[in-house]
Amino acid sequence: MVRFLFLFFIFFLFNNLLLSQDTVSIVSYNLLRFNSSTDRNLDFKNIMEKIEPDVLITQEMMGQESVDNFLNNILKSVNEKYKAADFIDDEDTDIDQALFYNSNKFNFVSVSHIDGYPRPIYIFTLKHLDTGEQFIIYNLHLKASKGGDNELARSDQVKELKNYISETNSNFYIVAGDFNIYSTDESAYKDLFDITESGKGNLHDIININGTYNDPLHAKIHTQSTRTSQFGGGSHGGLDDRFDFILFSDSVMYGDRIFVIDSTYKSFGNDGMHYNSSLNVFPNQEVSMNVANSLHDASDHLPVLVKIIFSNEKIYREVLNVESYSISDEILIYPNPSRDRLLIQSKKNKINNIELYSFNGIKILDQNINSTLYTMNVSDLNFGNYLIIINFKNFSKQVKFVKK
């Protein structure tokens, strides 16, 4: 009973902390050669209304006209609070990166760039109004496609980025964009996480998976392609690649005032059930079919979302991450939310036992597993939030599960 009371207290505290702190929604989204045309505006507006970003990091913007179009005809039609950071239109490429932000939470400070091939990496600096802290966003779009030369180009640009960050004194920064990386074995991916000589410039990926991303076991994290047919200049072939990342500095990953809530990281609209398929093939268990159609038609990429806490006071961050159902410690739980079944997989350690509790502390399931894989039938559960406790030999993990 003491254990249940403690868990109830933790979830109660979690909900109250989220309300009392500034929770900032970060989104990275490749908009697929977005220009001054309004043909896709209704689709993008439909998406923006659902995700309501506080910081929107975009790739493939075709000139200042595209920034003005997206700001004035899409974002401001959702809410007048949005502004655009200064845009740099590089003369050597026809597609660049941009940034939009919630002016009720941030002020724009500056934009600069790191030269590179095939396009610069843009550095946007915002000031968070409540805390006064500077928040830096590195917005990149690395070389596309497979092949040794393309992999080398990605690696070279990542090394330039790491060298730059390692010489700065910034604490609160993220690196986001379209990385075009196919596997964690690729040199560019490894370069991202190399420890620098200065000890600065470290980066962290919440998605803890090894190997090639094009694998049905990794379906929940794929960001491209939303389509199986060719149209609008985008890639096709269905959802089978993870190209779009948001990575975090030491301070954002492990801090106690400004930090990422790892459980909120997701590919918006990806229910894990559309591997090598179009996102709008019925049913989509993550979003309505209306939104799925908009995601399908607007871009060949999905937006990646995460929430970051900004606070002037220290927070016991484990309270906020107790509900984590992200892919961490090589534990995969998907699809979450779910209607009928939940797959629980441990990539390293054998699961001894799984317990399922309602939020009022009633035990619903106590199942011995002795395996690395378990499928839970949740079809008979009532809608709402549940707590899963995954017991290993020497440790346990607590995970929030949502029944749709």
Short mmCIF file of N, CA, C and O in Angstrom, two decimals, residues 58-164:
data_model
loop_
_atom_site.label_atom_id
_atom_site.label_comp_id
_atom_site.label_asym_id
_atom_site.label_seq_id
_atom_site.Cartn_x
_atom_site.Cartn_y
_atom_site.Cartn_z
N THR A 58 12.51 24.54 -39.15
CA THR A 58 12.10 24.03 -40.46
C THR A 58 13.27 23.92 -41.43
O THR A 58 14.23 24.68 -41.35
N GLN A 59 13.12 22.98 -42.36
CA GLN A 59 14.08 22.80 -43.44
C GLN A 59 13.35 22.90 -44.78
O GLN A 59 12.14 22.77 -44.84
N GLU A 60 14.12 23.13 -45.83
CA GLU A 60 13.64 23.25 -47.21
C GLU A 60 12.69 24.42 -47.39
O GLU A 60 11.57 24.29 -47.90
N MET A 61 13.16 25.60 -47.00
CA MET A 61 12.46 26.86 -47.25
C MET A 61 13.05 27.51 -48.49
O MET A 61 14.28 27.69 -48.58
N MET A 62 12.21 27.88 -49.44
CA MET A 62 12.68 28.42 -50.71
C MET A 62 12.53 29.94 -50.74
O MET A 62 11.61 30.50 -51.33
N GLY A 63 13.45 30.61 -50.04
CA GLY A 63 13.50 32.06 -50.06
C GLY A 63 12.65 32.73 -49.00
O GLY A 63 11.84 32.10 -48.30
N GLN A 64 12.84 34.04 -48.87
CA GLN A 64 12.11 34.83 -47.88
C GLN A 64 10.61 34.75 -48.09
O GLN A 64 9.83 34.78 -47.12
N GLU A 65 10.18 34.58 -49.34
CA GLU A 65 8.75 34.50 -49.63
C GLU A 65 8.11 33.29 -48.95
O GLU A 65 6.96 33.34 -48.51
N SER A 66 8.88 32.20 -48.85
CA SER A 66 8.35 31.00 -48.20
C SER A 66 8.18 31.23 -46.70
O SER A 66 7.21 30.75 -46.10
N VAL A 67 9.13 31.95 -46.09
CA VAL A 67 9.03 32.27 -44.67
C VAL A 67 7.82 33.16 -44.41
O VAL A 67 7.04 32.93 -43.47
N ASP A 68 7.65 34.18 -45.23
CA ASP A 68 6.51 35.08 -45.08
C ASP A 68 5.19 34.34 -45.25
O ASP A 68 4.21 34.57 -44.52
N ASN A 69 5.15 33.44 -46.23
CA ASN A 69 3.94 32.66 -46.49
C ASN A 69 3.59 31.79 -45.28
O ASN A 69 2.44 31.78 -44.82
N PHE A 70 4.59 31.06 -44.77
CA PHE A 70 4.31 30.16 -43.66
C PHE A 70 3.93 30.93 -42.40
O PHE A 70 3.03 30.52 -41.66
N LEU A 71 4.59 32.05 -42.16
CA LEU A 71 4.28 32.84 -40.97
C LEU A 71 2.90 33.49 -41.06
O LEU A 71 2.06 33.32 -40.16
N ASN A 72 2.67 34.23 -42.12
CA ASN A 72 1.46 35.06 -42.20
C ASN A 72 0.21 34.29 -42.56
O ASN A 72 -0.89 34.60 -42.07
N ASN A 73 0.35 33.26 -43.40
CA ASN A 73 -0.83 32.56 -43.89
C ASN A 73 -1.13 31.24 -43.18
O ASN A 73 -2.21 30.69 -43.34
N ILE A 74 -0.17 30.75 -42.40
CA ILE A 74 -0.38 29.49 -41.68
C ILE A 74 -0.30 29.72 -40.17
O ILE A 74 -1.30 29.58 -39.46
N LEU A 75 0.88 30.09 -39.68
CA LEU A 75 1.05 30.20 -38.23
C LEU A 75 0.18 31.29 -37.62
O LEU A 75 -0.47 31.08 -36.59
N LYS A 76 0.17 32.46 -38.22
CA LYS A 76 -0.62 33.56 -37.65
C LYS A 76 -2.12 33.32 -37.78
O LYS A 76 -2.91 33.92 -37.02
N SER A 77 -2.51 32.47 -38.69
CA SER A 77 -3.92 32.10 -38.76
C SER A 77 -4.30 31.15 -37.63
O SER A 77 -5.47 31.01 -37.28
N VAL A 78 -3.28 30.49 -37.05
CA VAL A 78 -3.50 29.66 -35.87
C VAL A 78 -3.47 30.51 -34.61
O VAL A 78 -4.32 30.40 -33.74
N ASN A 79 -2.44 31.41 -34.52
CA ASN A 79 -2.31 32.29 -33.37
C ASN A 79 -1.38 33.45 -33.72
O ASN A 79 -0.31 33.24 -34.31
N GLU A 80 -1.76 34.65 -33.35
CA GLU A 80 -0.97 35.84 -33.68
C GLU A 80 0.34 35.93 -32.91
O GLU A 80 1.16 36.80 -33.16
N LYS A 81 0.56 35.02 -31.97
CA LYS A 81 1.75 35.06 -31.13
C LYS A 81 3.02 34.71 -31.89
O LYS A 81 4.14 34.96 -31.41
N TYR A 82 2.90 34.12 -33.09
CA TYR A 82 4.07 33.62 -33.79
C TYR A 82 4.84 34.71 -34.52
O TYR A 82 4.26 35.65 -35.07
N LYS A 83 6.16 34.56 -34.48
CA LYS A 83 7.07 35.42 -35.24
C LYS A 83 8.11 34.54 -35.92
O LYS A 83 8.30 33.37 -35.55
N ALA A 84 8.79 35.12 -36.90
CA ALA A 84 9.87 34.41 -37.59
C ALA A 84 11.21 35.03 -37.23
O ALA A 84 11.33 36.25 -37.11
N ALA A 85 12.21 34.18 -37.04
CA ALA A 85 13.57 34.67 -36.88
C ALA A 85 14.06 35.22 -38.22
O ALA A 85 13.50 34.91 -39.28
N ASP A 86 15.09 36.05 -38.17
CA ASP A 86 15.69 36.54 -39.42
C ASP A 86 16.10 35.36 -40.28
O ASP A 86 16.63 34.35 -39.80
N PHE A 87 15.88 35.49 -41.58
CA PHE A 87 16.13 34.41 -42.53
C PHE A 87 17.35 34.74 -43.37
O PHE A 87 17.48 35.86 -43.88
N ILE A 88 18.25 33.78 -43.51
CA ILE A 88 19.42 33.93 -44.37
C ILE A 88 19.20 33.11 -45.63
O ILE A 88 19.07 31.88 -45.57
N ASP A 89 19.14 33.78 -46.76
CA ASP A 89 18.92 33.12 -48.04
C ASP A 89 20.28 32.91 -48.71
O ASP A 89 20.83 33.81 -49.33
N ASP A 90 20.83 31.71 -48.55
CA ASP A 90 22.17 31.42 -49.07
C ASP A 90 22.13 31.32 -50.59
O ASP A 90 21.28 30.62 -51.15
N GLU A 91 23.05 32.00 -51.23
CA GLU A 91 23.03 32.07 -52.69
C GLU A 91 23.47 30.77 -53.36
O GLU A 91 23.24 30.58 -54.56
N ASP A 92 24.08 29.87 -52.61
CA ASP A 92 24.60 28.63 -53.21
C ASP A 92 23.61 27.47 -53.14
O ASP A 92 23.91 26.38 -53.62
N THR A 93 22.45 27.67 -52.53
CA THR A 93 21.45 26.62 -52.47
C THR A 93 20.06 27.24 -52.59
O THR A 93 19.85 28.39 -52.21
N ASP A 94 19.13 26.48 -53.15
CA ASP A 94 17.77 27.01 -53.32
C ASP A 94 16.87 26.64 -52.15
O ASP A 94 15.70 27.06 -52.12
N ILE A 95 17.36 25.83 -51.21
CA ILE A 95 16.57 25.51 -50.03
C ILE A 95 17.42 25.77 -48.78
O ILE A 95 18.57 25.37 -48.70
N ASP A 96 16.82 26.46 -47.82
CA ASP A 96 17.52 26.83 -46.59
C ASP A 96 16.67 26.47 -45.38
O ASP A 96 15.55 25.96 -45.52
N GLN A 97 17.19 26.76 -44.19
CA GLN A 97 16.50 26.47 -42.95
C GLN A 97 15.97 27.77 -42.34
O GLN A 97 16.53 28.84 -42.54
N ALA A 98 14.89 27.63 -41.57
CA ALA A 98 14.26 28.78 -40.93
C ALA A 98 13.83 28.41 -39.52
O ALA A 98 13.90 27.25 -39.12
N LEU A 99 13.37 29.43 -38.79
CA LEU A 99 12.90 29.20 -37.43
C LEU A 99 11.75 30.16 -37.11
O LEU A 99 11.81 31.35 -37.44
N PHE A 100 10.72 29.62 -36.47
CA PHE A 100 9.57 30.38 -36.01
C PHE A 100 9.42 30.15 -34.51
O PHE A 100 9.80 29.10 -34.00
N TYR A 101 8.83 31.12 -33.82
CA TYR A 101 8.77 30.99 -32.36
C TYR A 101 7.56 31.71 -31.80
O TYR A 101 6.99 32.62 -32.42
N ASN A 102 7.17 31.28 -30.60
CA ASN A 102 6.09 31.87 -29.83
C ASN A 102 6.62 33.11 -29.12
O ASN A 102 7.43 32.99 -28.19
N SER A 103 6.18 34.28 -29.53
CA SER A 103 6.71 35.53 -28.97
C SER A 103 6.23 35.79 -27.55
O SER A 103 6.73 36.70 -26.89
N ASN A 104 5.28 35.00 -27.06
CA ASN A 104 4.88 35.11 -25.66
C ASN A 104 5.87 34.40 -24.73
O ASN A 104 5.86 34.63 -23.52
N LYS A 105 6.73 33.57 -25.32
CA LYS A 105 7.70 32.83 -24.53
C LYS A 105 9.15 33.17 -24.85
O LYS A 105 10.04 32.97 -24.00
N PHE A 106 9.40 33.68 -26.05
CA PHE A 106 10.77 33.92 -26.47
C PHE A 106 10.91 35.26 -27.18
O PHE A 106 9.97 35.74 -27.81
N ASN A 107 12.11 35.82 -27.08
CA ASN A 107 12.56 36.90 -27.95
C ASN A 107 13.64 36.37 -28.88
O ASN A 107 14.45 35.52 -28.48
N PHE A 108 13.64 36.87 -30.10
CA PHE A 108 14.71 36.52 -31.04
C PHE A 108 15.94 37.37 -30.74
O PHE A 108 15.86 38.58 -30.56
N VAL A 109 17.11 36.71 -30.70
CA VAL A 109 18.36 37.40 -30.40
C VAL A 109 19.23 37.55 -31.64
O VAL A 109 19.62 38.65 -32.02
N SER A 110 19.53 36.42 -32.31
CA SER A 110 20.44 36.50 -33.46
C SER A 110 20.37 35.24 -34.30
O SER A 110 19.85 34.20 -33.85
N VAL A 111 20.91 35.34 -35.50
CA VAL A 111 21.11 34.19 -36.36
C VAL A 111 22.49 34.30 -37.01
O VAL A 111 22.91 35.39 -37.40
N SER A 112 23.19 33.19 -37.09
CA SER A 112 24.47 33.12 -37.79
C SER A 112 24.55 31.76 -38.47
O SER A 112 23.56 31.01 -38.47
N HIS A 113 25.69 31.43 -39.04
CA HIS A 113 25.76 30.16 -39.75
C HIS A 113 27.18 29.59 -39.74
O HIS A 113 28.15 30.32 -39.56
N ILE A 114 27.25 28.28 -39.95
CA ILE A 114 28.50 27.58 -40.17
C ILE A 114 28.50 27.13 -41.62
O ILE A 114 27.64 26.34 -42.03
N ASP A 115 29.42 27.63 -42.42
CA ASP A 115 29.47 27.24 -43.83
C ASP A 115 29.70 25.75 -43.97
O ASP A 115 30.39 25.11 -43.15
N GLY A 116 29.13 25.18 -45.01
CA GLY A 116 29.31 23.76 -45.25
C GLY A 116 28.59 23.31 -46.49
O GLY A 116 27.77 24.03 -47.07
N TYR A 117 28.90 22.09 -46.91
CA TYR A 117 28.27 21.49 -48.08
C TYR A 117 27.27 20.43 -47.62
O TYR A 117 27.57 19.64 -46.73
N PRO A 118 26.06 20.41 -48.21
CA PRO A 118 25.58 21.17 -49.37
C PRO A 118 24.93 22.50 -49.02
O PRO A 118 24.57 23.26 -49.91
N ARG A 119 24.79 22.80 -47.72
CA ARG A 119 24.19 24.06 -47.30
C ARG A 119 24.67 24.36 -45.89
O ARG A 119 25.12 23.45 -45.17
N PRO A 120 24.60 25.61 -45.47
CA PRO A 120 25.10 25.97 -44.14
C PRO A 120 24.26 25.34 -43.02
O PRO A 120 23.12 24.92 -43.22
N ILE A 121 24.86 25.28 -41.84
CA ILE A 121 24.14 25.00 -40.61
C ILE A 121 23.81 26.34 -39.98
O ILE A 121 24.70 27.16 -39.77
N TYR A 122 22.54 26.58 -39.68
CA TYR A 122 22.13 27.87 -39.14
C TYR A 122 22.02 27.81 -37.62
O TYR A 122 21.56 26.81 -37.06
N ILE A 123 22.46 28.88 -36.98
CA ILE A 123 22.50 28.96 -35.52
C ILE A 123 21.55 30.07 -35.09
O ILE A 123 21.81 31.25 -35.30
N PHE A 124 20.45 29.66 -34.49
CA PHE A 124 19.44 30.62 -34.02
C PHE A 124 19.54 30.74 -32.50
O PHE A 124 19.55 29.73 -31.79
N THR A 125 19.58 31.96 -32.00
CA THR A 125 19.61 32.21 -30.57
C THR A 125 18.33 32.92 -30.15
O THR A 125 17.98 33.97 -30.69
N LEU A 126 17.63 32.30 -29.20
CA LEU A 126 16.43 32.87 -28.61
C LEU A 126 16.69 33.16 -27.14
O LEU A 126 17.56 32.55 -26.52
N LYS A 127 15.91 34.06 -26.58
CA LYS A 127 15.96 34.34 -25.13
C LYS A 127 14.62 33.95 -24.53
O LYS A 127 13.58 34.48 -24.92
N HIS A 128 14.66 33.04 -23.58
CA HIS A 128 13.44 32.63 -22.91
C HIS A 128 13.01 33.72 -21.93
O HIS A 128 13.80 34.14 -21.07
N LEU A 129 11.79 34.19 -22.04
CA LEU A 129 11.36 35.37 -21.30
C LEU A 129 11.28 35.14 -19.80
O LEU A 129 11.69 35.98 -19.01
N ASP A 130 10.76 34.01 -19.37
CA ASP A 130 10.57 33.77 -17.94
C ASP A 130 11.88 33.56 -17.19
O ASP A 130 12.06 34.03 -16.06
N THR A 131 12.82 32.85 -17.81
CA THR A 131 14.08 32.54 -17.12
C THR A 131 15.20 33.49 -17.50
O THR A 131 16.21 33.58 -16.79
N GLY A 132 15.07 34.17 -18.63
CA GLY A 132 16.14 35.04 -19.11
C GLY A 132 17.30 34.29 -19.73
O GLY A 132 18.31 34.89 -20.12
N GLU A 133 17.18 32.96 -19.87
CA GLU A 133 18.26 32.15 -20.41
C GLU A 133 18.25 32.18 -21.94
O GLU A 133 17.19 32.19 -22.57
N GLN A 134 19.45 32.14 -22.52
CA GLN A 134 19.56 32.00 -23.96
C GLN A 134 19.44 30.53 -24.35
O GLN A 134 20.00 29.65 -23.70
N PHE A 135 18.69 30.31 -25.41
CA PHE A 135 18.43 28.96 -25.92
C PHE A 135 18.87 28.95 -27.37
O PHE A 135 18.38 29.74 -28.18
N ILE A 136 19.80 28.06 -27.70
CA ILE A 136 20.42 28.05 -29.03
C ILE A 136 19.97 26.82 -29.80
O ILE A 136 19.97 25.70 -29.28
N ILE A 137 19.58 27.05 -31.05
CA ILE A 137 19.11 25.97 -31.93
C ILE A 137 20.03 25.91 -33.13
O ILE A 137 20.17 26.88 -33.89
N TYR A 138 20.68 24.76 -33.32
CA TYR A 138 21.46 24.50 -34.53
C TYR A 138 20.55 23.75 -35.49
O TYR A 138 20.12 22.63 -35.22
N ASN A 139 20.26 24.37 -36.61
CA ASN A 139 19.31 23.84 -37.58
C ASN A 139 20.08 23.38 -38.81
O ASN A 139 20.68 24.19 -39.52
N LEU A 140 20.08 22.07 -39.06
CA LEU A 140 20.90 21.55 -40.15
C LEU A 140 20.08 20.70 -41.11
O LEU A 140 18.99 20.21 -40.79
N HIS A 141 20.64 20.54 -42.29
CA HIS A 141 20.06 19.69 -43.33
C HIS A 141 21.23 19.07 -44.08
O HIS A 141 21.80 19.68 -44.99
N LEU A 142 21.60 17.86 -43.68
CA LEU A 142 22.79 17.21 -44.22
C LEU A 142 22.54 16.61 -45.60
O LEU A 142 21.40 16.48 -46.04
N LYS A 143 23.63 16.22 -46.25
CA LYS A 143 23.58 15.66 -47.60
C LYS A 143 22.71 14.41 -47.63
O LYS A 143 22.81 13.53 -46.77
N ALA A 144 21.87 14.33 -48.64
CA ALA A 144 20.94 13.22 -48.78
C ALA A 144 21.56 12.05 -49.53
O ALA A 144 22.62 12.17 -50.14
N SER A 145 20.90 10.91 -49.42
CA SER A 145 21.15 9.70 -50.22
C SER A 145 22.29 8.84 -49.68
O SER A 145 23.15 9.29 -48.93
N LYS A 146 22.23 7.57 -50.09
CA LYS A 146 23.26 6.61 -49.71
C LYS A 146 24.50 6.78 -50.58
O LYS A 146 24.51 7.55 -51.53
N GLY A 147 25.54 6.02 -50.24
CA GLY A 147 26.77 6.08 -51.01
C GLY A 147 27.91 6.69 -50.23
O GLY A 147 27.70 7.57 -49.37
N GLY A 148 29.12 6.24 -50.51
CA GLY A 148 30.30 6.67 -49.76
C GLY A 148 30.53 8.16 -49.77
O GLY A 148 30.86 8.76 -48.73
N ASP A 149 30.37 8.78 -50.94
CA ASP A 149 30.61 10.23 -51.04
C ASP A 149 29.60 11.02 -50.20
O ASP A 149 29.95 12.00 -49.55
N ASN A 150 28.35 10.59 -50.23
CA ASN A 150 27.32 11.28 -49.46
C ASN A 150 27.52 11.08 -47.96
O ASN A 150 27.32 12.01 -47.17
N GLU A 151 27.90 9.88 -47.57
CA GLU A 151 28.19 9.62 -46.16
C GLU A 151 29.36 10.47 -45.68
O GLU A 151 29.35 10.99 -44.56
N LEU A 152 30.37 10.61 -46.54
CA LEU A 152 31.53 11.44 -46.18
C LEU A 152 31.14 12.90 -46.04
O LEU A 152 31.60 13.59 -45.12
N ALA A 153 30.27 13.37 -46.93
CA ALA A 153 29.81 14.76 -46.85
C ALA A 153 29.06 15.00 -45.54
O ALA A 153 29.23 16.05 -44.90
N ARG A 154 28.23 14.05 -45.13
CA ARG A 154 27.52 14.19 -43.86
C ARG A 154 28.50 14.20 -42.69
O ARG A 154 28.37 15.02 -41.76
N SER A 155 29.46 13.31 -42.74
CA SER A 155 30.45 13.24 -41.65
C SER A 155 31.26 14.52 -41.56
O SER A 155 31.50 15.04 -40.46
N ASP A 156 31.69 15.05 -42.69
CA ASP A 156 32.49 16.28 -42.70
C ASP A 156 31.72 17.44 -42.08
O ASP A 156 32.28 18.23 -41.30
N GLN A 157 30.44 17.55 -42.41
CA GLN A 157 29.66 18.68 -41.88
C GLN A 157 29.38 18.51 -40.39
O GLN A 157 29.37 19.49 -39.64
N VAL A 158 29.17 17.27 -39.95
CA VAL A 158 28.99 17.02 -38.52
C VAL A 158 30.26 17.39 -37.75
O VAL A 158 30.18 17.98 -36.66
N LYS A 159 31.42 17.07 -38.30
CA LYS A 159 32.68 17.41 -37.63
C LYS A 159 32.84 18.93 -37.52
O LYS A 159 33.33 19.44 -36.50
N GLU A 160 32.44 19.66 -38.54
CA GLU A 160 32.48 21.13 -38.47
C GLU A 160 31.57 21.64 -37.36
O GLU A 160 31.93 22.55 -36.62
N LEU A 161 30.39 21.04 -37.26
CA LEU A 161 29.46 21.42 -36.20
C LEU A 161 30.05 21.15 -34.83
O LEU A 161 30.01 22.01 -33.93
N LYS A 162 30.59 19.95 -34.64
CA LYS A 162 31.15 19.59 -33.34
C LYS A 162 32.32 20.49 -32.96
O LYS A 162 32.47 20.88 -31.80
N ASN A 163 33.15 20.80 -33.94
CA ASN A 163 34.27 21.70 -33.67
C ASN A 163 33.78 23.06 -33.22
O ASN A 163 34.35 23.67 -32.30
N TYR A 164 32.74 23.53 -33.86
CA TYR A 164 32.19 24.85 -33.51
C TYR A 164 31.61 24.84 -32.09
O TYR A 164 31.93 25.71 -31.28
#
